mmCIF file with all atom_site columns, C-alpha atoms in Angstrom:
data_model
loop_
_atom_site.group_PDB
_atom_site.id
_atom_site.type_symbol
_atom_site.label_atom_id
_atom_site.label_alt_id
_atom_site.label_comp_id
_atom_site.label_asym_id
_atom_site.label_entity_id
_atom_site.label_seq_id
_atom_site.pdbx_PDB_ins_code
_atom_site.Cartn_x
_atom_site.Cartn_y
_atom_site.Cartn_z
_atom_site.occupancy
_atom_site.B_iso_or_equiv
_atom_site.pdbx_formal_charge
_atom_site.auth_seq_id
_atom_site.auth_comp_id
_atom_site.auth_asym_id
_atom_site.auth_atom_id
_atom_site.pdbx_PDB_model_num
ATOM 1   C CA . MET A 1 1   ? 0.000   0.000  0.000  1.00 38.00 ? 38  MET A CA 1
ATOM 2   C CA . GLU A 1 2   ? 1.344   3.436  -0.854 1.00 41.00 ? 39  GLU A CA 1
ATOM 3   C CA . ILE A 1 3   ? 0.424   6.629  0.960  1.00 48.00 ? 40  ILE A CA 1
ATOM 4   C CA . SER A 1 4   ? 1.080   9.968  -0.687 1.00 49.00 ? 41  SER A CA 1
ATOM 5   C CA . LEU A 1 5   ? 2.062   12.737 1.701  1.00 48.00 ? 42  LEU A CA 1
ATOM 6   C CA . PRO A 1 6   ? 1.369   16.253 0.404  1.00 50.00 ? 43  PRO A CA 1
ATOM 7   C CA . ARG A 1 7   ? 4.409   18.375 -0.379 1.00 47.00 ? 44  ARG A CA 1
ATOM 8   C CA . THR A 1 8   ? 3.130   20.965 2.129  1.00 48.00 ? 45  THR A CA 1
ATOM 9   C CA . ASP A 1 9   ? 4.477   18.770 4.930  1.00 46.00 ? 46  ASP A CA 1
ATOM 10  C CA . ASN A 1 10  ? 7.928   19.833 6.052  1.00 47.00 ? 47  ASN A CA 1
ATOM 11  C CA . ALA A 1 11  ? 10.746  17.344 6.520  1.00 46.00 ? 48  ALA A CA 1
ATOM 12  C CA . SER A 1 12  ? 10.191  17.015 10.281 1.00 45.00 ? 49  SER A CA 1
ATOM 13  C CA . GLN A 1 13  ? 6.504   16.168 9.763  1.00 49.00 ? 50  GLN A CA 1
ATOM 14  C CA . VAL A 1 14  ? 7.452   13.552 7.187  1.00 49.00 ? 51  VAL A CA 1
ATOM 15  C CA . LYS A 1 15  ? 10.048  12.070 9.537  1.00 47.00 ? 52  LYS A CA 1
ATOM 16  C CA . MET A 1 16  ? 7.397   11.920 12.290 1.00 48.00 ? 53  MET A CA 1
ATOM 17  C CA . LYS A 1 17  ? 5.014   10.058 9.981  1.00 52.00 ? 54  LYS A CA 1
ATOM 18  C CA . ILE A 1 18  ? 7.783   7.654  9.057  1.00 50.00 ? 55  ILE A CA 1
ATOM 19  C CA . ALA A 1 19  ? 8.674   7.269  12.740 1.00 48.00 ? 56  ALA A CA 1
ATOM 20  C CA . ILE A 1 20  ? 5.096   6.166  13.401 1.00 49.00 ? 57  ILE A CA 1
ATOM 21  C CA . ALA A 1 21  ? 5.466   3.561  10.667 1.00 49.00 ? 58  ALA A CA 1
ATOM 22  C CA . LYS A 1 22  ? 8.881   2.400  11.878 1.00 44.00 ? 59  LYS A CA 1
ATOM 23  C CA . LYS A 1 23  ? 7.972   2.399  15.575 1.00 43.00 ? 60  LYS A CA 1
ATOM 24  C CA . ILE A 1 24  ? 6.621   -1.128 15.442 1.00 38.00 ? 61  ILE A CA 1
ATOM 25  C CA . PRO A 1 25  ? 9.415   -3.626 14.595 1.00 38.00 ? 62  PRO A CA 1
ATOM 26  C CA . THR A 1 26  ? 7.232   -5.595 12.138 1.00 35.00 ? 63  THR A CA 1
ATOM 27  C CA . LYS A 1 27  ? 6.502   -2.507 10.085 1.00 37.00 ? 64  LYS A CA 1
ATOM 28  C CA . GLN A 1 28  ? 8.468   -1.854 6.918  1.00 38.00 ? 65  GLN A CA 1
ATOM 29  C CA . ALA A 1 29  ? 8.541   1.588  5.359  1.00 41.00 ? 66  ALA A CA 1
ATOM 30  C CA . PHE A 1 30  ? 10.536  3.115  2.539  1.00 41.00 ? 67  PHE A CA 1
ATOM 31  C CA . ILE A 1 31  ? 10.869  6.711  1.409  1.00 39.00 ? 68  ILE A CA 1
ATOM 32  C CA . GLU A 1 32  ? 12.612  8.318  -1.519 1.00 37.00 ? 69  GLU A CA 1
ATOM 33  C CA . GLU A 1 33  ? 15.515  10.248 0.018  1.00 36.00 ? 70  GLU A CA 1
ATOM 34  C CA . GLN A 1 34  ? 15.583  12.948 -2.671 1.00 36.00 ? 71  GLN A CA 1
ATOM 35  C CA . SER A 1 35  ? 12.047  14.034 -1.766 1.00 40.00 ? 72  SER A CA 1
ATOM 36  C CA . LEU A 1 36  ? 13.273  15.256 1.649  1.00 42.00 ? 73  LEU A CA 1
ATOM 37  C CA . LEU A 1 37  ? 15.464  17.889 0.022  1.00 41.00 ? 74  LEU A CA 1
ATOM 38  C CA . PRO A 1 38  ? 14.346  21.475 0.750  1.00 46.00 ? 75  PRO A CA 1
ATOM 39  C CA . PHE A 1 39  ? 12.226  23.144 -1.914 1.00 43.00 ? 76  PHE A CA 1
ATOM 40  C CA . SER A 1 40  ? 11.517  19.840 -3.601 1.00 45.00 ? 77  SER A CA 1
ATOM 41  C CA . ASP A 1 41  ? 8.170   19.815 -5.359 1.00 46.00 ? 78  ASP A CA 1
ATOM 42  C CA . THR A 1 42  ? 8.039   16.046 -5.726 1.00 44.00 ? 79  THR A CA 1
ATOM 43  C CA . THR A 1 43  ? 5.418   13.995 -3.964 1.00 45.00 ? 80  THR A CA 1
ATOM 44  C CA . ILE A 1 44  ? 6.662   11.897 -1.077 1.00 44.00 ? 81  ILE A CA 1
ATOM 45  C CA . TRP A 1 45  ? 5.616   8.263  -1.283 1.00 45.00 ? 82  TRP A CA 1
ATOM 46  C CA . LEU A 1 46  ? 5.567   6.190  1.868  1.00 44.00 ? 83  LEU A CA 1
ATOM 47  C CA . THR A 1 47  ? 5.162   2.489  1.219  1.00 41.00 ? 84  THR A CA 1
ATOM 48  C CA . ILE A 1 48  ? 3.788   0.298  3.985  1.00 42.00 ? 85  ILE A CA 1
ATOM 49  C CA . PHE A 1 49  ? 3.040   -3.369 3.546  1.00 39.00 ? 86  PHE A CA 1
ATOM 50  C CA . ALA A 1 50  ? -0.685  -3.930 4.142  1.00 42.00 ? 87  ALA A CA 1
ATOM 51  C CA . ALA A 1 51  ? -0.156  -6.995 6.362  1.00 43.00 ? 88  ALA A CA 1
ATOM 52  C CA . ASN A 1 52  ? 1.617   -4.820 8.925  1.00 52.00 ? 89  ASN A CA 1
ATOM 53  C CA . MET A 1 53  ? -0.569  -1.710 8.865  1.00 61.00 ? 90  MET A CA 1
ATOM 54  C CA . VAL A 1 54  ? -1.138  0.320  11.989 1.00 74.00 ? 91  VAL A CA 1
ATOM 55  C CA . LEU A 1 55  ? -4.755  0.038  13.160 1.00 82.00 ? 92  LEU A CA 1
ATOM 56  C CA . ARG A 1 56  ? -6.600  3.367  13.201 1.00 90.00 ? 93  ARG A CA 1
ATOM 57  C CA . VAL A 1 57  ? -8.917  2.920  16.193 1.00 94.00 ? 94  VAL A CA 1
ATOM 58  C CA . ASN A 1 58  ? -10.969 4.827  18.733 1.00 95.00 ? 95  ASN A CA 1
ATOM 59  C CA . ILE A 1 59  ? -10.298 4.792  22.477 1.00 96.00 ? 96  ILE A CA 1
ATOM 60  C CA . ASP A 1 60  ? -12.870 2.046  23.193 1.00 95.00 ? 97  ASP A CA 1
ATOM 61  C CA . GLN A 1 61  ? -11.112 -0.342 20.805 1.00 95.00 ? 98  GLN A CA 1
ATOM 62  C CA . ILE A 1 62  ? -7.734  -0.122 22.569 1.00 95.00 ? 99  ILE A CA 1
ATOM 63  C CA . GLU A 1 63  ? -6.854  -2.665 25.263 1.00 95.00 ? 100 GLU A CA 1
ATOM 64  C CA . PRO A 1 64  ? -3.537  -3.710 26.851 1.00 95.00 ? 101 PRO A CA 1
ATOM 65  C CA . ALA A 1 65  ? -3.226  -6.511 24.272 1.00 93.00 ? 102 ALA A CA 1
ATOM 66  C CA . THR A 1 66  ? -3.901  -4.220 21.273 1.00 92.00 ? 103 THR A CA 1
ATOM 67  C CA . ARG A 1 67  ? -0.822  -3.820 19.087 1.00 89.00 ? 104 ARG A CA 1
ATOM 68  C CA . ASP A 1 68  ? 0.073   -1.476 16.244 1.00 89.00 ? 105 ASP A CA 1
ATOM 69  C CA . TRP A 1 69  ? -2.622  1.123  16.914 1.00 94.00 ? 106 TRP A CA 1
ATOM 70  C CA . ILE A 1 70  ? -2.994  4.840  16.323 1.00 95.00 ? 107 ILE A CA 1
ATOM 71  C CA . CYS A 1 71  ? -5.754  7.041  17.748 1.00 96.00 ? 108 CYS A CA 1
ATOM 72  C CA . LYS A 1 72  ? -6.904  10.565 16.903 1.00 96.00 ? 109 LYS A CA 1
ATOM 73  C CA . VAL A 1 73  ? -7.615  12.462 20.123 1.00 97.00 ? 110 VAL A CA 1
ATOM 74  C CA . GLN A 1 74  ? -8.105  15.937 21.527 1.00 97.00 ? 111 GLN A CA 1
ATOM 75  C CA . ILE A 1 75  ? -6.893  17.137 24.925 1.00 96.00 ? 112 ILE A CA 1
ATOM 76  C CA . VAL A 1 76  ? -9.950  18.254 26.908 1.00 95.00 ? 113 VAL A CA 1
ATOM 77  C CA . GLU A 1 77  ? -8.349  18.629 30.346 1.00 94.00 ? 114 GLU A CA 1
ATOM 78  C CA . ILE A 1 78  ? -4.813  19.101 31.649 1.00 95.00 ? 115 ILE A CA 1
ATOM 79  C CA . ALA A 1 79  ? -4.167  18.805 35.388 1.00 94.00 ? 116 ALA A CA 1
ATOM 80  C CA . ARG A 1 80  ? -1.172  20.356 37.111 1.00 94.00 ? 117 ARG A CA 1
ATOM 81  C CA . PRO A 1 81  ? 1.817   18.106 37.825 1.00 95.00 ? 118 PRO A CA 1
ATOM 82  C CA . ARG A 1 82  ? 1.791   16.778 41.406 1.00 95.00 ? 119 ARG A CA 1
ATOM 83  C CA . GLU A 1 83  ? 3.641   14.398 43.698 1.00 94.00 ? 120 GLU A CA 1
ATOM 84  C CA . SER A 1 84  ? 2.441   10.896 44.461 1.00 89.00 ? 121 SER A CA 1
ATOM 85  C CA . LEU A 1 85  ? 1.164   10.151 47.974 1.00 88.00 ? 122 LEU A CA 1
ATOM 86  C CA . ASP A 1 86  ? 4.418   8.403  48.879 1.00 89.00 ? 123 ASP A CA 1
ATOM 87  C CA . LYS A 1 87  ? 6.416   11.375 47.456 1.00 86.00 ? 124 LYS A CA 1
ATOM 88  C CA . LYS A 1 88  ? 8.411   9.010  45.219 1.00 90.00 ? 125 LYS A CA 1
ATOM 89  C CA . CYS A 1 89  ? 7.429   10.477 41.856 1.00 93.00 ? 126 CYS A CA 1
ATOM 90  C CA . THR A 1 90  ? 5.827   13.416 40.087 1.00 95.00 ? 127 THR A CA 1
ATOM 91  C CA . PHE A 1 91  ? 2.957   12.751 37.690 1.00 96.00 ? 128 PHE A CA 1
ATOM 92  C CA . GLN A 1 92  ? 0.453   14.652 35.575 1.00 96.00 ? 129 GLN A CA 1
ATOM 93  C CA . ASN A 1 93  ? -3.005  13.577 34.411 1.00 96.00 ? 130 ASN A CA 1
ATOM 94  C CA . ILE A 1 94  ? -4.502  14.551 31.070 1.00 97.00 ? 131 ILE A CA 1
ATOM 95  C CA . ILE A 1 95  ? -7.964  13.706 29.736 1.00 96.00 ? 132 ILE A CA 1
ATOM 96  C CA . LEU A 1 96  ? -8.222  12.858 26.041 1.00 96.00 ? 133 LEU A CA 1
ATOM 97  C CA . GLU A 1 97  ? -11.352 12.584 23.905 1.00 96.00 ? 134 GLU A CA 1
ATOM 98  C CA . ASP A 1 98  ? -11.639 10.795 20.553 1.00 95.00 ? 135 ASP A CA 1
ATOM 99  C CA . GLU A 1 99  ? -13.897 11.321 17.528 1.00 93.00 ? 136 GLU A CA 1
ATOM 100 C CA . GLN A 1 100 ? -16.721 9.379  19.247 1.00 93.00 ? 137 GLN A CA 1
ATOM 101 C CA . GLU A 1 101 ? -16.462 11.606 22.377 1.00 91.00 ? 138 GLU A CA 1
ATOM 102 C CA . CYS A 1 102 ? -15.096 8.692  24.401 1.00 93.00 ? 139 CYS A CA 1
ATOM 103 C CA . GLN A 1 103 ? -12.678 9.885  27.080 1.00 94.00 ? 140 GLN A CA 1
ATOM 104 C CA . ILE A 1 104 ? -9.609  8.318  28.683 1.00 96.00 ? 141 ILE A CA 1
ATOM 105 C CA . LYS A 1 105 ? -7.107  9.389  31.335 1.00 96.00 ? 142 LYS A CA 1
ATOM 106 C CA . VAL A 1 106 ? -3.461  9.684  30.347 1.00 97.00 ? 143 VAL A CA 1
ATOM 107 C CA . VAL A 1 107 ? -0.619  9.755  32.878 1.00 96.00 ? 144 VAL A CA 1
ATOM 108 C CA . MET A 1 108 ? 2.838   11.229 32.367 1.00 97.00 ? 145 MET A CA 1
ATOM 109 C CA . TYR A 1 109 ? 5.692   10.970 34.834 1.00 95.00 ? 146 TYR A CA 1
ATOM 110 C CA . ALA A 1 110 ? 8.550   13.395 35.656 1.00 90.00 ? 147 ALA A CA 1
ATOM 111 C CA . GLU A 1 111 ? 10.750  13.157 32.548 1.00 90.00 ? 148 GLU A CA 1
ATOM 112 C CA . GLU A 1 112 ? 7.838   12.941 30.135 1.00 93.00 ? 149 GLU A CA 1
ATOM 113 C CA . ILE A 1 113 ? 6.124   15.945 31.732 1.00 94.00 ? 150 ILE A CA 1
ATOM 114 C CA . GLU A 1 114 ? 9.131   18.041 30.717 1.00 91.00 ? 151 GLU A CA 1
ATOM 115 C CA . GLN A 1 115 ? 9.481   16.299 27.350 1.00 90.00 ? 152 GLN A CA 1
ATOM 116 C CA . TYR A 1 116 ? 5.883   16.975 26.276 1.00 92.00 ? 153 TYR A CA 1
ATOM 117 C CA . ALA A 1 117 ? 5.292   20.294 28.114 1.00 89.00 ? 154 ALA A CA 1
ATOM 118 C CA . ASP A 1 118 ? 5.645   22.491 25.032 1.00 91.00 ? 155 ASP A CA 1
ATOM 119 C CA . MET A 1 119 ? 3.850   20.103 22.703 1.00 94.00 ? 156 MET A CA 1
ATOM 120 C CA . LEU A 1 120 ? 0.636   19.110 24.506 1.00 96.00 ? 157 LEU A CA 1
ATOM 121 C CA . LYS A 1 121 ? -1.909  21.939 24.569 1.00 95.00 ? 158 LYS A CA 1
ATOM 122 C CA . LEU A 1 122 ? -5.537  22.111 25.682 1.00 94.00 ? 159 LEU A CA 1
ATOM 123 C CA . LEU A 1 123 ? -8.071  21.549 22.853 1.00 94.00 ? 160 LEU A CA 1
ATOM 124 C CA . HIS A 1 124 ? -5.365  20.624 20.330 1.00 96.00 ? 161 HIS A CA 1
ATOM 125 C CA . THR A 1 125 ? -5.735  17.428 18.288 1.00 96.00 ? 162 THR A CA 1
ATOM 126 C CA . TYR A 1 126 ? -3.084  14.701 18.090 1.00 96.00 ? 163 TYR A CA 1
ATOM 127 C CA . LEU A 1 127 ? -2.407  11.302 16.592 1.00 96.00 ? 164 LEU A CA 1
ATOM 128 C CA . ILE A 1 128 ? -1.067  9.102  19.387 1.00 96.00 ? 165 ILE A CA 1
ATOM 129 C CA . SER A 1 129 ? 0.538   5.715  18.929 1.00 94.00 ? 166 SER A CA 1
ATOM 130 C CA . THR A 1 130 ? 2.307   3.148  21.128 1.00 89.00 ? 167 THR A CA 1
ATOM 131 C CA . ALA A 1 131 ? 1.209   4.543  24.494 1.00 95.00 ? 168 ALA A CA 1
ATOM 132 C CA . ARG A 1 132 ? 1.254   1.890  27.216 1.00 96.00 ? 169 ARG A CA 1
ATOM 133 C CA . VAL A 1 133 ? -2.275  0.748  28.125 1.00 96.00 ? 170 VAL A CA 1
ATOM 134 C CA . LYS A 1 134 ? -3.028  -0.245 31.732 1.00 96.00 ? 171 LYS A CA 1
ATOM 135 C CA . VAL A 1 135 ? -6.147  -1.296 33.649 1.00 94.00 ? 172 VAL A CA 1
ATOM 136 C CA . SER A 1 136 ? -7.644  1.572  35.687 1.00 92.00 ? 173 SER A CA 1
ATOM 137 C CA . GLN A 1 137 ? -7.647  1.186  39.452 1.00 86.00 ? 174 GLN A CA 1
ATOM 138 C CA . THR A 1 138 ? -11.055 1.504  41.064 1.00 81.00 ? 175 THR A CA 1
ATOM 139 C CA . SER A 1 139 ? -9.701  1.972  44.593 1.00 78.00 ? 176 SER A CA 1
ATOM 140 C CA . TYR A 1 140 ? -9.590  5.771  44.126 1.00 74.00 ? 177 TYR A CA 1
ATOM 141 C CA . GLY A 1 141 ? -13.148 6.124  42.808 1.00 78.00 ? 178 GLY A CA 1
ATOM 142 C CA . LYS A 1 142 ? -14.919 5.429  39.534 1.00 84.00 ? 179 LYS A CA 1
ATOM 143 C CA . PRO A 1 143 ? -12.524 5.897  36.589 1.00 86.00 ? 180 PRO A CA 1
ATOM 144 C CA . ILE A 1 144 ? -13.704 7.558  33.366 1.00 88.00 ? 181 ILE A CA 1
ATOM 145 C CA . HIS A 1 145 ? -12.618 4.484  31.365 1.00 91.00 ? 182 HIS A CA 1
ATOM 146 C CA . LYS A 1 146 ? -11.683 0.888  32.198 1.00 94.00 ? 183 LYS A CA 1
ATOM 147 C CA . PHE A 1 147 ? -8.133  1.565  30.950 1.00 96.00 ? 184 PHE A CA 1
ATOM 148 C CA . TYR A 1 148 ? -5.678  4.454  31.093 1.00 96.00 ? 185 TYR A CA 1
ATOM 149 C CA . TRP A 1 149 ? -2.646  5.288  28.979 1.00 97.00 ? 186 TRP A CA 1
ATOM 150 C CA . ILE A 1 150 ? 0.908   6.081  30.027 1.00 97.00 ? 187 ILE A CA 1
ATOM 151 C CA . LEU A 1 151 ? 2.857   8.446  27.793 1.00 96.00 ? 188 LEU A CA 1
ATOM 152 C CA . ASP A 1 152 ? 6.557   7.633  27.838 1.00 94.00 ? 189 ASP A CA 1
ATOM 153 C CA . LYS A 1 153 ? 9.632   7.971  25.623 1.00 91.00 ? 190 LYS A CA 1
ATOM 154 C CA . GLU A 1 154 ? 8.329   5.254  23.293 1.00 91.00 ? 191 GLU A CA 1
ATOM 155 C CA . THR A 1 155 ? 5.021   7.037  22.639 1.00 94.00 ? 192 THR A CA 1
ATOM 156 C CA . VAL A 1 156 ? 4.717   8.710  19.246 1.00 93.00 ? 193 VAL A CA 1
ATOM 157 C CA . ILE A 1 157 ? 2.671   11.912 19.257 1.00 95.00 ? 194 ILE A CA 1
ATOM 158 C CA . GLU A 1 158 ? 1.962   14.038 16.200 1.00 94.00 ? 195 GLU A CA 1
ATOM 159 C CA . GLU A 1 159 ? -0.025  17.258 16.444 1.00 95.00 ? 196 GLU A CA 1
ATOM 160 C CA . ILE A 1 160 ? -2.647  17.832 13.768 1.00 94.00 ? 197 ILE A CA 1
ATOM 161 C CA . LYS A 1 161 ? -2.431  21.463 12.713 1.00 91.00 ? 198 LYS A CA 1
ATOM 162 C CA . PRO A 1 162 ? -5.549  23.344 11.523 1.00 89.00 ? 199 PRO A CA 1
ATOM 163 C CA . SER A 1 163 ? -3.842  23.882 8.150  1.00 88.00 ? 200 SER A CA 1
ATOM 164 C CA . ASN A 1 164 ? -3.393  20.134 7.593  1.00 84.00 ? 201 ASN A CA 1
ATOM 165 C CA . GLU A 1 165 ? -5.198  19.110 4.397  1.00 81.00 ? 202 GLU A CA 1
ATOM 166 C CA . VAL A 1 166 ? -5.055  15.347 4.984  1.00 84.00 ? 203 VAL A CA 1
ATOM 167 C CA . GLU A 1 167 ? -6.088  15.133 8.648  1.00 88.00 ? 204 GLU A CA 1
ATOM 168 C CA . LYS A 1 168 ? -8.436  17.742 10.152 1.00 89.00 ? 205 LYS A CA 1
ATOM 169 C CA . PRO A 1 169 ? -8.357  18.626 13.889 1.00 91.00 ? 206 PRO A CA 1
ATOM 170 C CA . LEU A 1 170 ? -11.307 17.578 16.018 1.00 90.00 ? 207 LEU A CA 1
ATOM 171 C CA . PRO A 1 171 ? -13.926 20.239 16.781 1.00 88.00 ? 208 PRO A CA 1
ATOM 172 C CA . PRO A 1 172 ? -14.146 21.538 20.364 1.00 84.00 ? 209 PRO A CA 1
ATOM 173 C CA . PRO A 1 173 ? -15.810 19.041 22.714 1.00 80.00 ? 210 PRO A CA 1
ATOM 174 C CA . THR A 1 174 ? -19.585 19.046 22.999 1.00 73.00 ? 211 THR A CA 1
ATOM 175 C CA . LYS A 1 175 ? -19.758 17.254 26.359 1.00 64.00 ? 212 LYS A CA 1
ATOM 176 C CA . LEU A 1 176 ? -20.194 20.354 28.473 1.00 60.00 ? 213 LEU A CA 1
ATOM 177 C CA . ASN A 1 177 ? -21.755 20.768 31.896 1.00 62.00 ? 214 ASN A CA 1
ATOM 178 C CA . ILE A 1 178 ? -23.554 24.068 31.504 1.00 66.00 ? 215 ILE A CA 1
ATOM 179 C CA . THR A 1 179 ? -25.210 25.911 34.360 1.00 69.00 ? 216 THR A CA 1
ATOM 180 C CA . SER A 1 180 ? -27.382 28.915 33.580 1.00 73.00 ? 217 SER A CA 1
ATOM 181 C CA . PHE A 1 181 ? -26.754 32.109 35.528 1.00 78.00 ? 218 PHE A CA 1
ATOM 182 C CA . ASP A 1 182 ? -30.177 31.985 37.197 1.00 76.00 ? 219 ASP A CA 1
ATOM 183 C CA . ARG A 1 183 ? -29.294 28.593 38.791 1.00 72.00 ? 220 ARG A CA 1
ATOM 184 C CA . ILE A 1 184 ? -25.996 29.755 40.328 1.00 74.00 ? 221 ILE A CA 1
ATOM 185 C CA . PRO A 1 185 ? -27.559 31.158 43.545 1.00 74.00 ? 222 PRO A CA 1
ATOM 186 C CA . HIS A 1 186 ? -29.245 27.770 44.140 1.00 67.00 ? 223 HIS A CA 1
ATOM 187 C CA . LEU A 1 187 ? -25.902 25.992 43.847 1.00 64.00 ? 224 LEU A CA 1
ATOM 188 C CA . MET A 1 188 ? -23.983 28.254 46.220 1.00 65.00 ? 225 MET A CA 1
ATOM 189 C CA . VAL A 1 189 ? -23.324 27.064 49.754 1.00 58.00 ? 226 VAL A CA 1
ATOM 190 C CA . ASP A 1 190 ? -24.670 29.337 52.471 1.00 51.00 ? 227 ASP A CA 1
ATOM 191 C CA . SER A 1 191 ? -21.606 31.161 53.834 1.00 43.00 ? 228 SER A CA 1
ATOM 192 C CA . ARG A 1 192 ? -23.212 32.530 57.008 1.00 46.00 ? 229 ARG A CA 1
#
């Protein structure tokens, strides 16, 4: 199978797309080297053997045993980094939402928090691949999904820019908890 990447992609975007293809050891990808030259107007052809294709899936289809997947998600919530209860590590939680409005918690630890700090932005859309998938613990309350993801050095993340012609960003989330102004006094706790 051949995938044509538009010439509007810069070399780093092309390398990222190839990195996604090469991330899984069974995947084989080839690219014409001359097409990476600056100001080249040739089309870049990325060849991937169909038997080893990465699965394009939604959050609900990803389990710990799922291999070779990629998911289009939007960041809908970013918590501040904080220390674990035993003070042994720093972590940060992020909530992602896919095209079907299914949400999942993502955890990053100390080094990855710094690594992804400039890249991961609220309401931006990303293609994420090879995140570690773990079973959610119910001892701290009801989780938003039965699994959660861990972003680490092996995770491949590509931001989808609004100007991208091939892949469009997700629209802002529609799952909103809206309270009208006339209901606010009823929700306030008596402070007397």
